[in-house]
Amino acid sequence: MALGDQDSGGEARARVGVRKAYKMFVGGAFVRSESGRYTQVRDHSGAGAVENIPRASRKDGRDAVLAAAGALGGWSARAAYNRGQILYRLAEMLEARRAELAASLERGGLDAGAAEREVVSAIDRAVAYAGWADKYQSLFSSLNPVSGPHFTFTVPEPMGVVVIAAPPRPALLGLAGALLPVITAGNTCVVLASEADPRTALVFGEALATSDLPGGVVNLLTGQLAEVLPHLAAHMEVAALDLHGVDAALAKRLEEAAAASVKRVRARSLGEAEWFDDGAATSPRWIERFVEMKTIWHPVGP
Amino acid sequence: MSDKGTAAAGGDGGSPRQPSAARDTAADAAVVFGDAWRYAPAPEGRDHVKIAPRYDLFIGGAWRAPESGRYLDSISPSTEEKLCEFAEASERDVDLAVQAARAAYEKHWSRLRPLERGKYIYRIARALQEKSRELAVVESLDGGKPIKESRDVDLPLAAAHFFYYAGWADKLEHAFPGRDPRPLGVAGQVIPWNFPLLMAAWKLAPALAAGNTCVLKPAETTPLTSLLLAKIIEEADLPPGVVNVVTGAGATGAAVVGHPGVDKVAFTGSTEVGKRIQRALAGTGKRLTLELGGKAANIVFEDAPLDQAVEGIIGGIFFNQGHVCCAGSRLLVEESVHDALLLKLRERMATLRVGDPLDKNTDVGAINSRAQLEKIQELVAAGEREGAARFSVSCALPQRGYWFAPTLFTGVAQSHRIAREEIFGPVLSILTFRTPEEAIEKANNTMYGLSAGVWTSKGSKSFWVAQRLRAGVVWANTFNKLDPSSPFGGYKESGFGREGGRQGLLAYLEVD
């Protein structure tokens, strides 16, 4: 049952519920698709309502990349400690929205127990990555013992704008689990939400909006992956693609388009259980996939 | 990589505004200095070097004639003499090589105790050291690079690379703790002609240490040292098929990367070919690393130690005739020191000795091939057409072979082709800037991101700049330094993956 929705009552004093217009989250603002298009999503929890979700266009994708590219300099330059605090703040905001997120997952077809389990896992994942923000650097970096009088070291840096296709399921944990390592590493991203349950991604966006995350670091789009992703895969300002559960034919097309600007492409289809495996899903390997290693040399001399 | 001679006949100190009379005197003195020295020929002997008239393919531990029966000529670019013939591997030959690599992976290499694997790789390193003189001569004959570079850079680094990675073979668990590192299987490796043996080392050493077996395809203009390396591998008694060398041209390389039995592809070469490979591999699930082109910015601030910077700039662009993916081909100079730096650069360029790669005094050798020479000529012509001012040193070039005099362009705009495209030759494009922000902006205004340089006496500024350069390797107050323990690789369209260091193992391992 939708939160506070009492519009089925026939009594005169029954309150009419206020429904939410779901919007995508781009550049820190909640927006409809510039195309004016929508898709309808059913409420599986019993209330029977049908809700309208924006259907992103190619132009929405381009706007989102612009927002992500604009946010990159500021986000990547922040102190790692500060990024960690913002991610922790995200966990706080998610915790405060536990009921709403769980209700949304139920409306997307999960039973109450599964919904609750997924929400707490997503919150805990944010806590785990908040802790990574100022630690992965010391695991990946190295002081290189070169022959000769040089001080040489290698450090991780963000890749840039990453386009993420969130897995269909788990819609919330998959979304959070995919984007957290990307932004923890200082990247910004454009995320295509699960087509199976896009509504929950937009509720998640409301938590992002209140967690001190600068606008444009995460841009959430809803719509048809096969329609929007090919344009993003060919976009010259996108550095990497992170594809989860994208069907093989589409993934191949995207990889081919990505080659035009030598994008880094990661494509995986994890089983649902793997998303819930905290140990594996918070391995630093997830962050390592979205950093560039930079080696710096300097002579040593009196 | 460049000799120590400094040209400046008077006053350094980076004084930006010398009176023009003093400048002319200094310039004249330097030119006289450059021309006045008589260098007696000092050729490296080649009597100890044996090049066979014909080389076959090294597949499954044996030398096999190509199925097609076809051979290509290997030409010395400095004399155009035919050095030998080498086999052109067809798809069928590549298939045999991949099968041999697969069998070796399953029967031998993956079952071997890791320390034993390492010991084989140590053997290769040692043999390279023992044969380094011979290999250096062959490298210079086959590719045209000066003997002092092949002797002092290519060979020592190639041996060091094997030595370094040999030691990782039994320590992979410690390299990626808790992440169960596993080899990928058969690696198909396609390498370029600019550092033929060194690139073979960069590819083979980490792949073998990580437990993979290899099919290596050297470039068609420089196959010889890879074939001599195969001989070393044979003599080191590596299990047959662990390393296979298939020579040929582009079609052979395409057969290697396209073979369904290859689990991992590693390519070093042009961005254009790299993109084609990435596209061809889409959807195959093969692992891929690419080390592609570059257009490195070398940024000189007014507070830089100018004489050191000049040496770095010269080495940065004229090392190996500029056939270097990380060459400092775009010089960004702070406006206030542009004239002073340019004067010093021209003086220094006048002292470069261009000629016989086997002469120990040679600084700049032959252009690797006729095709490359034509590409350089075409881009230089474009630079002149687009309005940049050209300066080439006047030096006597040999009658035969492929040569290009060290050249720089001033007045280069960011839109010029010589500022955007990789020339891969001894041609420097000079641009100017006024603020550090402008320098960063211009340096990053390229599709490439392999390397960059920054010259300043201010420590905080060098790190500030290094942090903002979108490039995989940044040299501060130095340039073109390489080491097996130091990861190397690009951002953006310069490719992905790293070679060297612990990070270089990741290209050849599956981890958690």
PDB file of C-alpha atoms in Angstrom, chain A residues 59-242:
ATOM      1  CA  LYS A  59      18.926  14.461 -25.217  1.00  0.00           C
ATOM      2  CA  ASP A  60      18.325  13.633 -21.556  1.00  0.00           C
ATOM      3  CA  GLY A  61      21.383  11.401 -21.767  1.00  0.00           C
ATOM      4  CA  ARG A  62      23.468  14.190 -23.228  1.00  0.00           C
ATOM      5  CA  ASP A  63      22.256  16.618 -20.567  1.00  0.00           C
ATOM      6  CA  ALA A  64      23.175  14.112 -17.884  1.00  0.00           C
ATOM      7  CA  VAL A  65      26.687  13.653 -19.322  1.00  0.00           C
ATOM      8  CA  LEU A  66      27.091  17.431 -19.372  1.00  0.00           C
ATOM      9  CA  ALA A  67      26.064  17.605 -15.715  1.00  0.00           C
ATOM     10  CA  ALA A  68      28.402  14.761 -14.794  1.00  0.00           C
ATOM     11  CA  ALA A  69      31.309  16.310 -16.695  1.00  0.00           C
ATOM     12  CA  GLY A  70      30.648  19.639 -15.006  1.00  0.00           C
ATOM     13  CA  ALA A  71      30.683  18.063 -11.564  1.00  0.00           C
ATOM     14  CA  LEU A  72      33.844  16.036 -12.133  1.00  0.00           C
ATOM     15  CA  GLY A  73      36.422  18.692 -11.331  1.00  0.00           C
ATOM     16  CA  GLY A  74      34.858  19.648  -8.028  1.00  0.00           C
ATOM     17  CA  TRP A  75      34.075  16.123  -6.862  1.00  0.00           C
ATOM     18  CA  SER A  76      37.450  14.634  -7.747  1.00  0.00           C
ATOM     19  CA  ALA A  77      39.268  17.539  -6.104  1.00  0.00           C
ATOM     20  CA  ARG A  78      37.486  17.131  -2.775  1.00  0.00           C
ATOM     21  CA  ALA A  79      39.430  15.701   0.076  1.00  0.00           C
ATOM     22  CA  ALA A  80      38.940  11.961   0.354  1.00  0.00           C
ATOM     23  CA  TYR A  81      37.796  12.475   3.941  1.00  0.00           C
ATOM     24  CA  ASN A  82      35.113  14.832   2.712  1.00  0.00           C
ATOM     25  CA  ARG A  83      33.912  12.355   0.081  1.00  0.00           C
ATOM     26  CA  GLY A  84      33.745   9.742   2.810  1.00  0.00           C
ATOM     27  CA  GLN A  85      31.624  11.975   5.004  1.00  0.00           C
ATOM     28  CA  ILE A  86      29.225  12.691   2.167  1.00  0.00           C
ATOM     29  CA  LEU A  87      28.838   8.979   1.449  1.00  0.00           C
ATOM     30  CA  TYR A  88      28.225   8.389   5.126  1.00  0.00           C
ATOM     31  CA  ARG A  89      25.631  11.160   5.015  1.00  0.00           C
ATOM     32  CA  LEU A  90      24.019   9.252   2.157  1.00  0.00           C
ATOM     33  CA  ALA A  91      23.762   6.226   4.433  1.00  0.00           C
ATOM     34  CA  GLU A  92      22.071   8.417   7.046  1.00  0.00           C
ATOM     35  CA  MET A  93      19.578   9.712   4.503  1.00  0.00           C
ATOM     36  CA  LEU A  94      18.858   6.189   3.268  1.00  0.00           C
ATOM     37  CA  GLU A  95      18.325   4.973   6.807  1.00  0.00           C
ATOM     38  CA  ALA A  96      15.796   7.766   7.328  1.00  0.00           C
ATOM     39  CA  ARG A  97      13.992   6.605   4.186  1.00  0.00           C
ATOM     40  CA  ARG A  98      14.005   2.940   5.046  1.00  0.00           C
ATOM     41  CA  ALA A  99      10.237   2.646   5.106  1.00  0.00           C
ATOM     42  CA  GLU A 100       9.769   4.552   1.885  1.00  0.00           C
ATOM     43  CA  LEU A 101      12.427   2.568   0.046  1.00  0.00           C
ATOM     44  CA  ALA A 102      11.011  -0.732   1.296  1.00  0.00           C
ATOM     45  CA  ALA A 103       7.497   0.301   0.316  1.00  0.00           C
ATOM     46  CA  SER A 104       8.759   1.227  -3.127  1.00  0.00           C
ATOM     47  CA  LEU A 105      10.433  -2.153  -3.586  1.00  0.00           C
ATOM     48  CA  GLU A 106       7.191  -3.829  -2.499  1.00  0.00           C
ATOM     49  CA  ARG A 107       5.303  -1.808  -5.064  1.00  0.00           C
ATOM     50  CA  GLY A 108       7.908  -3.025  -7.530  1.00  0.00           C
ATOM     51  CA  GLY A 109       6.994  -6.623  -6.743  1.00  0.00           C
ATOM     52  CA  LEU A 110       9.025  -7.748  -3.726  1.00  0.00           C
ATOM     53  CA  ASP A 111       7.516  -9.175  -0.578  1.00  0.00           C
ATOM     54  CA  ALA A 112       8.003  -7.263   2.643  1.00  0.00           C
ATOM     55  CA  GLY A 113      10.846  -9.418   3.933  1.00  0.00           C
ATOM     56  CA  ALA A 114      12.851  -9.262   0.712  1.00  0.00           C
ATOM     57  CA  ALA A 115      12.287  -5.529   0.441  1.00  0.00           C
ATOM     58  CA  GLU A 116      13.507  -4.901   3.980  1.00  0.00           C
ATOM     59  CA  ARG A 117      16.547  -7.099   3.439  1.00  0.00           C
ATOM     60  CA  GLU A 118      17.484  -5.266   0.273  1.00  0.00           C
ATOM     61  CA  VAL A 119      17.085  -1.830   1.818  1.00  0.00           C
ATOM     62  CA  VAL A 120      19.307  -2.545   4.794  1.00  0.00           C
ATOM     63  CA  SER A 121      21.917  -4.106   2.507  1.00  0.00           C
ATOM     64  CA  ALA A 122      21.932  -0.997   0.360  1.00  0.00           C
ATOM     65  CA  ILE A 123      22.346   1.224   3.411  1.00  0.00           C
ATOM     66  CA  ASP A 124      25.165  -0.911   4.738  1.00  0.00           C
ATOM     67  CA  ARG A 125      26.858  -0.807   1.350  1.00  0.00           C
ATOM     68  CA  ALA A 126      26.895   2.983   1.534  1.00  0.00           C
ATOM     69  CA  VAL A 127      28.520   2.765   4.962  1.00  0.00           C
ATOM     70  CA  ALA A 128      31.131   0.344   3.626  1.00  0.00           C
ATOM     71  CA  TYR A 129      32.055   2.584   0.696  1.00  0.00           C
ATOM     72  CA  ALA A 130      32.068   5.691   2.896  1.00  0.00           C
ATOM     73  CA  GLY A 131      34.868   3.966   4.732  1.00  0.00           C
ATOM     74  CA  TRP A 132      36.724   3.156   1.500  1.00  0.00           C
ATOM     75  CA  ALA A 133      36.841   6.781   0.341  1.00  0.00           C
ATOM     76  CA  ASP A 134      40.144   7.602   2.015  1.00  0.00           C
ATOM     77  CA  LYS A 135      41.668   4.112   2.107  1.00  0.00           C
ATOM     78  CA  TYR A 136      41.728   2.479  -1.310  1.00  0.00           C
ATOM     79  CA  GLN A 137      44.454   4.906  -2.415  1.00  0.00           C
ATOM     80  CA  SER A 138      46.984   3.413  -0.059  1.00  0.00           C
ATOM     81  CA  LEU A 139      46.129  -0.095  -1.283  1.00  0.00           C
ATOM     82  CA  PHE A 140      46.474   0.665  -4.996  1.00  0.00           C
ATOM     83  CA  SER A 141      49.360   3.099  -4.959  1.00  0.00           C
ATOM     84  CA  SER A 142      53.011   2.238  -4.895  1.00  0.00           C
ATOM     85  CA  LEU A 143      56.423   3.666  -4.378  1.00  0.00           C
ATOM     86  CA  ASN A 144      58.403   2.290  -7.297  1.00  0.00           C
ATOM     87  CA  PRO A 145      61.972   1.207  -6.545  1.00  0.00           C
ATOM     88  CA  VAL A 146      63.411   2.388  -9.853  1.00  0.00           C
ATOM     89  CA  SER A 147      67.079   2.079 -10.753  1.00  0.00           C
ATOM     90  CA  GLY A 148      68.567   5.516 -10.618  1.00  0.00           C
ATOM     91  CA  PRO A 149      68.235   8.752  -8.692  1.00  0.00           C
ATOM     92  CA  HIS A 150      64.502   9.245  -9.033  1.00  0.00           C
ATOM     93  CA  PHE A 151      61.597   9.386  -6.651  1.00  0.00           C
ATOM     94  CA  THR A 152      58.804   7.547  -8.468  1.00  0.00           C
ATOM     95  CA  PHE A 153      55.340   6.754  -7.270  1.00  0.00           C
ATOM     96  CA  THR A 154      52.027   5.634  -8.681  1.00  0.00           C
ATOM     97  CA  VAL A 155      48.657   6.828  -7.458  1.00  0.00           C
ATOM     98  CA  PRO A 156      45.037   6.159  -8.456  1.00  0.00           C
ATOM     99  CA  GLU A 157      42.993   8.935 -10.015  1.00  0.00           C
ATOM    100  CA  PRO A 158      39.373   9.019 -11.166  1.00  0.00           C
ATOM    101  CA  MET A 159      38.640   7.952 -14.754  1.00  0.00           C
ATOM    102  CA  GLY A 160      36.053  10.640 -15.425  1.00  0.00           C
ATOM    103  CA  VAL A 161      32.398  10.290 -16.351  1.00  0.00           C
ATOM    104  CA  VAL A 162      31.182   6.708 -16.018  1.00  0.00           C
ATOM    105  CA  VAL A 163      27.927   5.489 -17.557  1.00  0.00           C
ATOM    106  CA  ILE A 164      26.325   2.772 -15.470  1.00  0.00           C
ATOM    107  CA  ALA A 165      23.564   0.399 -16.466  1.00  0.00           C
ATOM    108  CA  ALA A 166      22.106  -0.784 -13.168  1.00  0.00           C
ATOM    109  CA  PRO A 167      20.992  -4.418 -13.060  1.00  0.00           C
ATOM    110  CA  PRO A 168      17.265  -5.178 -13.390  1.00  0.00           C
ATOM    111  CA  ARG A 169      17.338  -6.885  -9.974  1.00  0.00           C
ATOM    112  CA  PRO A 170      18.094  -6.202  -7.224  1.00  0.00           C
ATOM    113  CA  ALA A 171      16.863  -2.792  -8.310  1.00  0.00           C
ATOM    114  CA  LEU A 172      17.992  -0.835  -5.274  1.00  0.00           C
ATOM    115  CA  LEU A 173      21.006  -2.770  -4.052  1.00  0.00           C
ATOM    116  CA  GLY A 174      22.261  -3.215  -7.609  1.00  0.00           C
ATOM    117  CA  LEU A 175      21.931   0.515  -8.228  1.00  0.00           C
ATOM    118  CA  ALA A 176      23.677   1.449  -5.002  1.00  0.00           C
ATOM    119  CA  GLY A 177      26.259  -1.300  -5.328  1.00  0.00           C
ATOM    120  CA  ALA A 178      27.181  -0.197  -8.840  1.00  0.00           C
ATOM    121  CA  LEU A 179      27.356   3.549  -8.327  1.00  0.00           C
ATOM    122  CA  LEU A 180      28.981   3.664  -4.895  1.00  0.00           C
ATOM    123  CA  PRO A 181      32.409   2.358  -5.965  1.00  0.00           C
ATOM    124  CA  VAL A 182      32.356   4.653  -8.982  1.00  0.00           C
ATOM    125  CA  ILE A 183      31.752   7.847  -6.997  1.00  0.00           C
ATOM    126  CA  THR A 184      33.906   6.713  -4.086  1.00  0.00           C
ATOM    127  CA  ALA A 185      36.824   6.795  -6.525  1.00  0.00           C
ATOM    128  CA  GLY A 186      36.045  10.422  -7.410  1.00  0.00           C
ATOM    129  CA  ASN A 187      34.258   9.755 -10.688  1.00  0.00           C
ATOM    130  CA  THR A 188      30.895  11.184 -11.599  1.00  0.00           C
ATOM    131  CA  CYS A 189      28.249   9.085 -13.269  1.00  0.00           C
ATOM    132  CA  VAL A 190      25.142   8.774 -15.368  1.00  0.00           C
ATOM    133  CA  VAL A 191      23.053   5.831 -14.257  1.00  0.00           C
ATOM    134  CA  LEU A 192      20.326   4.090 -16.198  1.00  0.00           C
ATOM    135  CA  ALA A 193      17.992   2.650 -13.593  1.00  0.00           C
ATOM    136  CA  SER A 194      16.528  -0.834 -13.623  1.00  0.00           C
ATOM    137  CA  GLU A 195      13.703  -1.128 -16.126  1.00  0.00           C
ATOM    138  CA  ALA A 196      12.109  -3.717 -13.860  1.00  0.00           C
ATOM    139  CA  ASP A 197      11.694  -1.234 -11.014  1.00  0.00           C
ATOM    140  CA  PRO A 198      12.663   2.299 -12.027  1.00  0.00           C
ATOM    141  CA  ARG A 199      10.558   3.915  -9.310  1.00  0.00           C
ATOM    142  CA  THR A 200      12.819   2.843  -6.467  1.00  0.00           C
ATOM    143  CA  ALA A 201      15.830   4.414  -8.184  1.00  0.00           C
ATOM    144  CA  LEU A 202      14.042   7.743  -8.156  1.00  0.00           C
ATOM    145  CA  VAL A 203      13.291   7.442  -4.433  1.00  0.00           C
ATOM    146  CA  PHE A 204      16.998   6.698  -4.006  1.00  0.00           C
ATOM    147  CA  GLY A 205      17.655   9.913  -5.935  1.00  0.00           C
ATOM    148  CA  GLU A 206      15.795  11.827  -3.258  1.00  0.00           C
ATOM    149  CA  ALA A 207      18.224  10.483  -0.687  1.00  0.00           C
ATOM    150  CA  LEU A 208      21.138  11.497  -2.913  1.00  0.00           C
ATOM    151  CA  ALA A 209      19.700  14.979  -3.172  1.00  0.00           C
ATOM    152  CA  THR A 210      19.746  15.459   0.583  1.00  0.00           C
ATOM    153  CA  SER A 211      23.144  13.945   1.334  1.00  0.00           C
ATOM    154  CA  ASP A 212      25.384  16.932   0.484  1.00  0.00           C
ATOM    155  CA  LEU A 213      26.457  15.182  -2.702  1.00  0.00           C
ATOM    156  CA  PRO A 214      27.207  17.984  -5.167  1.00  0.00           C
ATOM    157  CA  GLY A 215      24.728  18.208  -8.041  1.00  0.00           C
ATOM    158  CA  GLY A 216      25.822  16.251 -11.097  1.00  0.00           C
ATOM    159  CA  VAL A 217      27.943  13.648  -9.309  1.00  0.00           C
ATOM    160  CA  VAL A 218      25.168  11.096  -9.731  1.00  0.00           C
ATOM    161  CA  ASN A 219      22.637  11.551 -12.500  1.00  0.00           C
ATOM    162  CA  LEU A 220      19.766   9.101 -12.554  1.00  0.00           C
ATOM    163  CA  LEU A 221      17.835   8.391 -15.698  1.00  0.00           C
ATOM    164  CA  THR A 222      14.850   6.109 -16.187  1.00  0.00           C
ATOM    165  CA  GLY A 223      13.774   4.756 -19.522  1.00  0.00           C
ATOM    166  CA  GLN A 224      14.722   2.122 -22.011  1.00  0.00           C
ATOM    167  CA  LEU A 225      18.334   1.040 -21.802  1.00  0.00           C
ATOM    168  CA  ALA A 226      18.466  -0.123 -25.397  1.00  0.00           C
ATOM    169  CA  GLU A 227      17.300   3.305 -26.524  1.00  0.00           C
ATOM    170  CA  VAL A 228      19.594   5.535 -24.470  1.00  0.00           C
ATOM    171  CA  LEU A 229      22.753   3.528 -23.855  1.00  0.00           C
ATOM    172  CA  PRO A 230      24.023   3.394 -27.470  1.00  0.00           C
ATOM    173  CA  HIS A 231      24.174   7.188 -27.530  1.00  0.00           C
ATOM    174  CA  LEU A 232      26.003   7.312 -24.229  1.00  0.00           C
ATOM    175  CA  ALA A 233      28.416   4.591 -25.357  1.00  0.00           C
ATOM    176  CA  ALA A 234      29.339   6.783 -28.321  1.00  0.00           C
ATOM    177  CA  HIS A 235      29.571  10.011 -26.294  1.00  0.00           C
ATOM    178  CA  MET A 236      33.104  11.436 -26.439  1.00  0.00           C
ATOM    179  CA  GLU A 237      33.003  12.831 -22.894  1.00  0.00           C
ATOM    180  CA  VAL A 238      32.260   9.467 -21.334  1.00  0.00           C
ATOM    181  CA  ALA A 239      35.345   7.662 -20.047  1.00  0.00           C
ATOM    182  CA  ALA A 240      33.909   4.287 -19.096  1.00  0.00           C
ATOM    183  CA  LEU A 241      30.882   2.018 -19.255  1.00  0.00           C
ATOM    184  CA  ASP A 242      29.811  -0.197 -16.382  1.00  0.00           C
TER     185      ASP A 242
END
